[in-house]
Amino acid sequence: DVLHPETRAVMVSAATMLDEDLIDELEAAGVDEVKVRTALNCATRFGLCAKCYGRDLGRGGLVNVGEAVGVIAAQSIGEPGTQLTMRTFHIGGAASRAAVASSVDAKSSGSVGFNTTMRYVTNSKGELVVISRSGEIVIHDEHGRERERHKVPYGAILAVKADQTIKAGAILANWDPLTRPIITEFAGKVKFENVEEGLTVAKQVDEVTGLSTLVVIDPKRRGSAKVVRPQVKLVDPAGNEVKIPGTDHSVTIAFQVGSLVQVRDGQDVGPGEVLARIPVEGQKTRDITGGLPRVAELFEARSPKDKGVLAEMTGTVSFGKETKGKIRLQITDPEGGVHEELVPKEKNILVHEGQVVNKGESVVDGPADPQDILRLLGMEELARYIVDEVQDVYRLQGVKINDKHIEVIVRQMLRRVIIENVGESDYIAGEQVERSEILDTNDRLRSESKIPATYSNLLLGITKASLSTDSFISAASFQETTRVLTEAAIMGKRDELRGLKENVIVGRLIPAGTGMAYHKARKAKDEMDDAERRAIADAEAAELAGVTEGGASETNEGTTAAE
């Protein structure tokens, strides 16, 4: 139920369809967000229920039972596609970098809070410097409800403190948009290692100011065979290396190629001071493919070429021994488990030694792979990603598509699951099964108090999803007809004729619209006939046994007449 923020009275009860009038009421009362049902979480085994789909956008009311929402979704996405194809596919890469934000401000008044992963240190000027990658500033109103939330990048300077009350428009944090800083969290004296001019660093003299800076150069460009990475260690006044509290690791900060060193050897630094800056300009401008190819790429769930890497678990980043051309990136979770990833040296690593990352956070720059998002962040996050990306393409062309159409398609892409632990079922580990089938099986196993099978979600592209449906008639009519039919014949498959395509092919009324009523009536008649046949058979058997004297035949005729 949606409660009024102040009076706590129920404004809208659960399972009510929100229309424009209700939404105006909620907005007037200051309700920001409402949890709504979506096609993705619908528990209906075949198709969707009307409440999860919501409004029929063609008629304005709740969707009718038997509406072919899948066809409508496909048409809603396909029709504007005819306008996309005619346009250029590549929108220049420069545009994606033009609007670089350098600060974040509050849109509403309230009190400031930070999320749990926000970590910051105070530097010598008394400024709060953010040292976490996934820090967020959250603003709550006077009733303690969250009004907005802003991501704050690493190295930003916070302009507010926790629990501070602010007015709308106040700046919350600002940062340098053109460089990414490398910041020390600890105090100490800088001790350079492997920082040798001409070998790992080169002097650059600014022509305007005449100041010289040290720039870390690419190992490929220098003559030495041994790969040495320039890095900074911190030493205390006694000359011992500063250790990370609670561990015996010394504080080591490695410099990436292209970073500008901001400190001198032997300089005293305090926490929050910038040791080096990496010019963001160095990041490659990605060509944004727009138009239909991008939409097709998303719906086919293809992995992008130079895909980024997401953190496999929550933990601390460290770098292992480097191999030829690759950097060994390790994440250690609080229990001590280690996940290792080999990253090519030319890739842009977004994290540094000793940094805490959350599961599913980006650690290597590049476009996200939908399979990774599903595996690490779950179905909702994946759906949000696909919906946003598809909408971006259409929005550029000024086309408005309702999210529910894309969600219906994503639901079909997530229709199959992969068996992990078989429990007491008849499946094989690694087998792909329809979600509805495994849910039925697990219900049956639970009712017999056996161990149900566990499974993980599987994302299939739309082509693959259509080919792997349970209906072989539908799959054969789509692609690879001979393969589908031979497989169906070998396995002795049975087609239940549940969908539209298979019914059209065999020439029956489709189970949608008025055909839905016809099929329901037919089913009822089939079941009723069985009962009647049984009654007739019983009566005949009784007659043969001579139990009834002449009355049974009339009842028989009576039943057939009634039918």
XYZ file of C-alpha atoms in Angstrom:
563
model
C 0.000 0.000 0.000
C 1.084 3.584 -0.595
C 0.890 5.585 2.627
C 0.630 9.343 2.895
C 4.085 10.601 3.957
C 2.726 12.737 6.800
C -0.574 11.271 7.979
C 0.452 7.638 7.197
C -3.061 7.055 5.842
C -3.399 4.588 2.966
C -3.653 6.626 -0.245
C -3.601 3.798 -2.768
C -4.001 0.173 -1.787
C -1.849 -2.526 -3.354
C -2.962 -4.021 -6.699
C -4.564 -0.761 -7.851
C -3.757 0.464 -11.344
C -2.191 3.927 -11.218
C -3.761 6.364 -13.664
C -3.027 10.052 -14.269
C -5.405 11.305 -11.556
C -3.946 9.021 -8.892
C -0.416 10.012 -9.861
C -1.287 13.705 -9.571
C -2.649 13.022 -6.071
C 0.513 11.140 -5.088
C 2.747 13.896 -6.435
C 0.788 16.535 -4.575
C 1.277 14.541 -1.372
C 5.035 14.363 -2.034
C 5.309 10.638 -2.734
C 8.424 10.207 -4.889
C 8.432 6.582 -5.796
C 6.016 3.688 -5.706
C 6.876 0.049 -6.158
C 4.954 -1.194 -9.192
C 4.471 -4.614 -10.729
C 6.387 -5.337 -13.885
C 6.302 -7.941 -16.631
C 9.706 -9.170 -15.437
C 8.639 -10.395 -12.021
C 5.287 -11.828 -13.068
C 4.885 -15.295 -11.574
C 2.410 -16.505 -14.226
C 3.884 -19.638 -15.786
C 2.663 -19.083 -19.356
C 2.194 -15.536 -20.587
C 1.622 -12.625 -18.216
C -1.117 -11.678 -15.801
C -3.093 -8.509 -16.503
C -1.995 -6.840 -13.252
C 1.725 -7.182 -14.012
C 1.240 -5.807 -17.520
C -0.998 -2.994 -16.359
C -2.636 -0.585 -18.743
C -3.453 -1.500 -22.306
C -1.889 1.526 -23.977
C -4.227 1.292 -26.960
C -7.429 1.546 -24.907
C -6.424 3.200 -21.654
C -7.870 0.610 -19.269
C -6.472 -2.533 -17.668
C -5.353 -4.953 -20.370
C -7.907 -7.599 -21.421
C -7.277 -11.273 -20.827
C -6.224 -12.805 -24.126
C -4.538 -9.675 -25.493
C -1.446 -10.616 -27.536
C 0.922 -8.356 -25.602
C 4.031 -9.992 -27.080
C 2.962 -9.117 -30.604
C 2.138 -5.571 -29.503
C 5.577 -5.270 -27.871
C 7.336 -6.490 -31.012
C 5.355 -4.092 -33.185
C 5.957 -1.147 -30.846
C 9.700 -1.676 -31.123
C 9.723 -2.686 -34.781
C 7.613 0.116 -36.210
C 9.871 3.030 -35.155
C 12.766 0.840 -36.325
C 11.695 1.579 -39.888
C 12.590 5.206 -39.227
C 15.918 4.348 -37.608
C 17.486 2.324 -40.401
C 17.480 5.197 -42.865
C 19.687 7.343 -40.646
C 23.438 7.144 -40.078
C 24.684 4.392 -37.809
C 27.650 6.187 -36.283
C 27.119 9.264 -34.236
C 30.583 10.746 -33.720
C 32.443 9.638 -30.620
C 33.300 13.161 -29.486
C 29.751 13.972 -28.460
C 29.805 11.407 -25.681
C 32.541 13.336 -23.915
C 31.363 16.875 -24.454
C 29.155 17.298 -21.421
C 31.534 16.438 -18.602
C 30.114 17.128 -15.171
C 32.470 18.714 -12.682
C 30.170 19.054 -9.695
C 26.906 17.769 -8.324
C 24.239 19.898 -6.684
C 21.124 19.212 -4.670
C 17.793 19.450 -6.463
C 15.784 19.443 -3.256
C 16.251 20.628 0.307
C 16.872 18.190 3.126
C 19.586 16.618 5.207
C 22.699 14.991 3.776
C 23.698 11.390 4.334
C 26.299 9.118 2.765
C 25.866 5.525 1.671
C 27.732 2.737 3.475
C 30.541 2.496 0.922
C 31.431 6.199 1.084
C 34.940 6.700 2.524
C 36.749 10.010 2.761
C 39.808 11.586 4.404
C 40.483 15.157 5.499
C 43.414 16.821 3.754
C 45.737 19.548 5.049
C 43.342 22.303 3.913
C 40.531 20.705 5.921
C 38.666 19.554 2.809
C 36.959 16.175 2.716
C 38.419 14.117 -0.142
C 36.470 11.062 -1.343
C 38.584 7.888 -1.548
C 35.851 5.388 -2.464
C 34.719 4.664 -6.021
C 31.116 3.868 -5.217
C 30.369 6.634 -2.751
C 26.943 8.228 -2.982
C 25.433 11.304 -1.370
C 21.847 10.715 -0.287
C 19.452 13.529 0.550
C 16.536 12.841 2.900
C 13.598 15.151 3.536
C 12.343 16.062 7.015
C 10.357 12.804 7.199
C 13.493 10.772 6.601
C 12.502 9.656 3.096
C 15.132 9.533 0.400
C 14.634 12.347 -2.131
C 17.711 11.943 -4.318
C 21.009 10.144 -4.538
C 24.147 11.204 -6.404
C 27.247 9.217 -7.276
C 30.465 10.937 -6.274
C 33.656 10.032 -8.138
C 36.971 9.127 -6.542
C 38.977 12.224 -5.644
C 36.011 14.593 -5.403
C 35.988 17.231 -2.693
C 32.843 17.131 -0.546
C 31.238 20.492 0.122
C 28.879 19.068 2.757
C 29.192 16.958 5.894
C 26.996 14.082 7.032
C 23.682 15.139 8.656
C 24.095 18.705 7.396
C 20.867 20.460 6.373
C 21.009 22.034 2.929
C 18.807 24.076 0.621
C 17.960 23.094 -2.955
C 20.681 24.144 -5.395
C 23.546 23.790 -2.910
C 26.718 22.243 -4.330
C 27.371 18.856 -2.722
C 30.754 17.978 -4.217
C 33.065 19.111 -6.985
C 35.971 17.575 -8.856
C 38.307 18.128 -11.781
C 36.542 16.610 -14.787
C 39.637 16.465 -16.995
C 41.965 14.439 -14.779
C 41.551 11.472 -12.459
C 43.615 11.895 -9.305
C 45.645 9.263 -7.473
C 45.282 10.092 -3.789
C 47.110 8.911 -0.704
C 44.979 7.860 2.266
C 47.919 7.975 4.684
C 50.524 10.490 5.793
C 54.244 9.993 5.283
C 57.298 10.917 3.277
C 57.231 10.104 -0.431
C 59.763 7.521 -1.566
C 59.912 6.918 -5.315
C 60.601 3.439 -6.666
C 61.505 2.734 -10.303
C 60.972 6.407 -11.114
C 63.904 6.907 -13.460
C 63.957 9.663 -16.002
C 64.089 8.346 -19.544
C 63.258 4.830 -18.369
C 59.873 4.938 -16.679
C 59.157 8.673 -16.658
C 59.891 11.529 -19.017
C 60.143 15.240 -18.263
C 57.553 17.385 -19.983
C 57.992 21.128 -20.090
C 54.860 23.199 -20.444
C 55.513 25.712 -23.225
C 53.303 28.403 -21.681
C 54.331 28.293 -18.014
C 57.787 26.795 -18.416
C 57.091 24.374 -15.555
C 58.287 20.811 -15.939
C 56.281 17.769 -14.888
C 57.154 14.088 -14.840
C 54.998 11.909 -17.080
C 54.917 8.118 -16.743
C 55.772 6.617 -20.133
C 54.649 3.409 -21.756
C 56.987 0.450 -21.077
C 56.819 -0.471 -24.788
C 58.538 2.781 -25.687
C 61.679 2.149 -23.699
C 64.612 -0.106 -24.333
C 64.788 -2.202 -21.175
C 63.481 -5.753 -21.282
C 62.477 -5.918 -17.621
C 59.060 -4.459 -16.879
C 59.240 -2.107 -13.930
C 56.309 -0.031 -12.807
C 56.976 3.346 -11.262
C 55.422 3.545 -7.813
C 55.447 5.492 -4.577
C 55.965 4.111 -1.093
C 55.389 6.145 2.049
C 57.935 6.136 4.882
C 57.533 7.460 8.419
C 60.032 9.864 10.060
C 62.080 6.890 11.298
C 62.485 5.711 7.701
C 60.255 2.631 8.024
C 57.631 1.931 5.384
C 54.113 2.986 6.386
C 51.848 -0.068 6.644
C 48.112 -0.240 5.918
C 46.477 -0.409 9.393
C 45.622 -3.954 10.432
C 47.827 -5.594 7.786
C 51.503 -6.050 7.092
C 51.214 -4.640 3.556
C 53.133 -1.440 3.051
C 51.342 1.432 1.344
C 52.289 1.208 -2.332
C 50.709 3.419 -4.934
C 51.502 2.496 -8.537
C 51.377 5.058 -11.328
C 49.520 4.271 -14.519
C 50.979 5.073 -17.906
C 50.272 8.670 -18.865
C 49.850 9.949 -15.323
C 51.457 13.246 -14.351
C 53.444 12.969 -11.110
C 52.504 15.807 -8.733
C 54.946 15.202 -5.849
C 58.732 15.218 -5.420
C 60.842 12.455 -3.941
C 61.209 12.985 -0.196
C 58.231 15.338 0.047
C 56.003 15.062 3.131
C 52.374 14.355 2.256
C 49.234 14.187 4.360
C 46.138 12.067 3.788
C 43.973 13.240 0.892
C 46.880 14.723 -1.043
C 47.132 14.156 -4.781
C 50.222 12.179 -5.802
C 49.502 12.065 -9.527
C 46.818 12.923 -12.030
C 45.729 10.830 -15.005
C 44.430 12.971 -17.867
C 40.975 11.689 -18.756
C 41.590 12.938 -22.299
C 43.614 9.768 -22.716
C 40.494 7.636 -22.642
C 39.611 6.477 -26.147
C 36.540 8.075 -27.657
C 34.179 5.213 -28.294
C 32.188 5.281 -31.466
C 28.580 5.195 -30.427
C 26.728 2.953 -32.790
C 23.192 4.172 -33.003
C 20.188 3.031 -34.924
C 19.002 -0.479 -35.524
C 22.373 -2.257 -35.265
C 22.591 -1.170 -31.617
C 19.041 -2.328 -30.856
C 19.733 -5.653 -32.548
C 22.967 -6.012 -30.561
C 21.086 -5.519 -27.291
C 18.230 -7.886 -28.097
C 20.627 -10.517 -29.409
C 22.519 -10.198 -26.075
C 25.871 -10.077 -27.868
C 29.017 -9.483 -25.844
C 30.675 -6.215 -26.890
C 34.162 -6.277 -28.467
C 36.331 -4.573 -25.859
C 34.074 -5.287 -22.934
C 34.765 -3.868 -19.522
C 35.361 -6.081 -16.500
C 33.048 -6.026 -13.488
C 34.136 -6.986 -9.979
C 33.165 -10.629 -9.352
C 32.786 -10.030 -5.625
C 32.954 -7.367 -2.960
C 36.480 -7.035 -1.636
C 39.856 -5.342 -1.786
C 41.815 -4.876 -4.991
C 45.453 -5.894 -5.285
C 47.786 -6.495 -8.210
C 49.671 -9.775 -8.481
C 52.777 -10.660 -10.460
C 52.581 -9.304 -13.986
C 52.803 -11.657 -16.925
C 53.796 -10.785 -20.471
C 51.392 -8.139 -21.692
C 48.871 -8.752 -18.907
C 48.273 -7.350 -15.448
C 47.027 -9.676 -12.732
C 44.136 -8.006 -10.930
C 43.038 -9.731 -7.737
C 40.018 -9.091 -5.543
C 40.109 -10.515 -2.018
C 36.821 -10.781 -0.126
C 36.550 -10.317 3.669
C 36.626 -14.127 4.162
C 39.928 -14.357 2.304
C 38.646 -15.805 -0.992
C 40.546 -14.488 -4.009
C 39.260 -13.886 -7.524
C 41.875 -13.258 -10.185
C 41.491 -11.568 -13.552
C 44.174 -11.130 -16.220
C 43.786 -7.732 -17.847
C 45.705 -6.691 -20.985
C 48.110 -3.811 -20.249
C 46.577 -1.464 -22.806
C 43.213 -1.587 -21.007
C 42.305 1.258 -18.704
C 42.051 -0.071 -15.128
C 39.684 2.052 -13.056
C 40.782 0.794 -9.643
C 44.011 0.924 -7.691
C 45.793 -1.165 -5.083
C 44.016 -1.439 -1.731
C 40.714 -0.060 -2.993
C 37.459 -1.627 -1.806
C 35.051 -2.466 -4.651
C 31.478 -3.741 -4.578
C 30.296 -6.777 -6.519
C 29.339 -5.772 -10.042
C 31.256 -2.484 -9.993
C 33.278 -1.622 -13.083
C 37.004 -2.309 -12.562
C 38.228 -2.136 -16.174
C 36.961 0.513 -18.569
C 34.775 -0.591 -21.454
C 31.160 -1.294 -22.417
C 29.327 -3.649 -20.058
C 28.481 -7.199 -21.089
C 24.796 -8.027 -20.419
C 25.760 -11.578 -19.361
C 28.034 -10.144 -16.637
C 25.321 -7.762 -15.448
C 22.852 -10.650 -15.134
C 25.338 -12.889 -13.334
C 26.609 -10.316 -10.846
C 23.766 -7.843 -10.392
C 20.659 -9.863 -11.167
C 17.633 -9.675 -13.432
C 16.323 -6.267 -12.423
C 19.649 -4.552 -13.038
C 19.967 -6.301 -16.425
C 16.453 -5.250 -17.432
C 17.217 -1.688 -16.402
C 20.396 -1.764 -18.512
C 18.686 -3.134 -21.645
C 15.668 -0.830 -21.278
C 17.878 2.254 -20.822
C 20.194 1.377 -23.712
C 17.343 0.611 -26.130
C 15.517 3.757 -25.065
C 18.681 5.831 -25.661
C 18.760 4.760 -29.310
C 15.109 5.614 -29.882
C 15.269 8.804 -27.839
C 17.967 10.165 -30.166
C 15.427 9.849 -32.969
C 12.693 11.409 -30.857
C 10.669 8.188 -30.600
C 8.789 7.440 -27.380
C 8.321 3.769 -26.505
C 6.784 2.590 -23.266
C 9.207 0.578 -21.115
C 6.750 -2.292 -20.694
C 7.202 -3.361 -24.324
C 10.942 -3.763 -23.858
C 10.355 -5.541 -20.540
C 8.037 -8.068 -22.202
C 10.809 -8.913 -24.654
C 13.470 -9.112 -21.913
C 11.162 -11.497 -20.042
C 11.171 -13.780 -23.077
C 14.969 -13.543 -23.294
C 15.174 -14.706 -19.666
C 12.667 -17.512 -20.155
C 15.191 -20.341 -19.823
C 17.337 -21.272 -16.849
C 20.428 -23.405 -16.435
C 20.361 -26.192 -13.817
C 23.109 -25.897 -11.196
C 22.266 -28.414 -8.509
C 19.881 -31.193 -9.550
C 18.518 -31.995 -6.081
C 16.188 -34.997 -6.425
C 14.928 -34.050 -9.906
C 15.578 -35.888 -13.180
C 17.622 -33.075 -14.699
C 21.331 -33.065 -15.505
C 23.585 -30.305 -14.142
C 24.160 -27.675 -16.844
C 20.930 -28.518 -18.674
C 18.836 -25.670 -20.090
C 15.175 -25.809 -19.089
C 12.130 -23.568 -19.463
C 11.586 -21.530 -16.302
C 7.920 -22.604 -16.097
C 8.945 -26.258 -16.279
C 11.509 -26.058 -13.468
C 9.046 -24.146 -11.264
C 6.438 -26.877 -11.783
C 9.022 -29.592 -11.090
C 10.215 -27.866 -7.922
C 6.631 -27.431 -6.684
C 6.073 -31.142 -7.214
C 9.322 -32.080 -5.430
C 8.475 -29.818 -2.487
C 5.009 -31.340 -2.160
C 6.681 -34.766 -1.970
C 9.170 -33.218 0.543
C 12.138 -33.925 -1.720
C 15.086 -31.638 -2.475
C 14.220 -29.163 -5.269
C 16.706 -28.340 -8.049
C 18.554 -25.011 -7.995
C 19.171 -23.003 -11.154
C 20.717 -19.788 -12.384
C 19.257 -17.329 -14.866
C 20.212 -17.582 -18.503
C 20.094 -14.711 -20.960
C 19.474 -15.718 -24.567
C 19.333 -13.405 -27.563
C 15.926 -13.232 -29.226
C 16.985 -15.479 -32.132
C 18.332 -18.121 -29.758
C 15.305 -17.744 -27.463
C 12.880 -18.340 -30.351
C 14.798 -21.431 -31.462
C 14.900 -22.934 -28.001
C 11.179 -22.718 -27.245
C 9.351 -25.834 -26.137
C 7.180 -25.716 -29.248
C 9.049 -27.344 -32.129
C 6.479 -26.176 -34.682
C 7.134 -22.548 -33.761
C 10.931 -23.076 -33.785
C 10.869 -24.922 -37.124
C 8.883 -22.133 -38.759
C 11.589 -19.667 -37.714
C 15.067 -20.979 -38.615
C 17.055 -24.185 -39.124
C 13.883 -26.143 -39.920
C 15.528 -29.518 -40.598
C 17.627 -29.429 -37.435
C 14.657 -28.498 -35.259
C 12.404 -31.164 -36.770
C 15.008 -33.964 -36.655
C 15.762 -33.158 -33.010
C 12.059 -33.113 -32.171
C 11.616 -36.479 -33.916
C 14.583 -38.063 -32.122
C 13.382 -36.862 -28.733
C 9.755 -37.753 -29.442
C 8.684 -34.222 -28.529
C 5.065 -33.251 -28.041
C 3.826 -29.774 -28.968
C 1.129 -28.452 -26.652
C 0.108 -25.759 -29.202
C 0.198 -23.044 -26.555
C 1.484 -20.105 -28.624
C 0.139 -18.134 -31.568
C 2.508 -19.334 -34.293
C 1.992 -23.051 -33.816
C -1.802 -22.615 -33.856
C -1.678 -20.557 -37.054
C 0.513 -23.222 -38.673
C -1.841 -26.102 -37.877
C -4.819 -23.939 -38.860
C -6.591 -23.592 -35.496
C -8.011 -20.464 -33.953
C -5.197 -18.685 -32.100
C -5.431 -18.654 -28.282
C -5.635 -14.850 -28.129
C -8.509 -12.387 -28.288
C -11.807 -14.156 -29.026
C -9.875 -17.370 -29.718
C -8.995 -17.432 -26.025
C -12.678 -17.811 -25.107
C -13.102 -20.487 -27.790
C -10.168 -22.506 -26.453
C -11.376 -22.158 -22.861
C -14.872 -23.329 -23.832
C -13.395 -26.231 -25.816
C -11.318 -27.309 -22.813
C -14.343 -27.181 -20.528
C -16.368 -29.217 -23.044
C -13.589 -31.838 -23.280
C -13.524 -32.233 -19.511
C -17.322 -32.319 -19.313
C -17.583 -34.965 -22.051
C -15.199 -37.202 -20.128
C -17.418 -37.066 -17.045
C -20.485 -37.790 -19.140
C -18.817 -40.651 -20.963
C -17.906 -42.098 -17.602
C -21.521 -41.799 -16.417
C -22.771 -43.529 -19.568
C -20.177 -46.304 -19.269
C -21.079 -46.841 -15.607
C -24.763 -47.019 -16.449
C -24.128 -49.535 -19.220
C -21.984 -51.678 -16.939
C -24.716 -51.612 -14.329
C -27.301 -52.598 -16.950
C -25.196 -55.566 -18.006
C -24.929 -56.669 -14.415
C -28.694 -56.532 -14.264
C -28.741 -54.225 -11.281
C -31.104 -51.699 -12.855
C -34.411 -52.878 -14.219
C -35.071 -50.950 -17.400
C -34.535 -47.461 -15.875
C -30.925 -47.016 -16.983
C -31.604 -46.779 -20.709
C -33.976 -43.815 -20.244
C -31.430 -41.953 -18.105
C -28.879 -42.611 -20.838
C -31.096 -41.063 -23.458
C -31.847 -38.229 -21.066
C -28.170 -37.433 -20.628
C -27.443 -37.411 -24.337
C -30.448 -35.184 -24.961
C -29.284 -32.785 -22.227
C -25.886 -32.599 -23.789
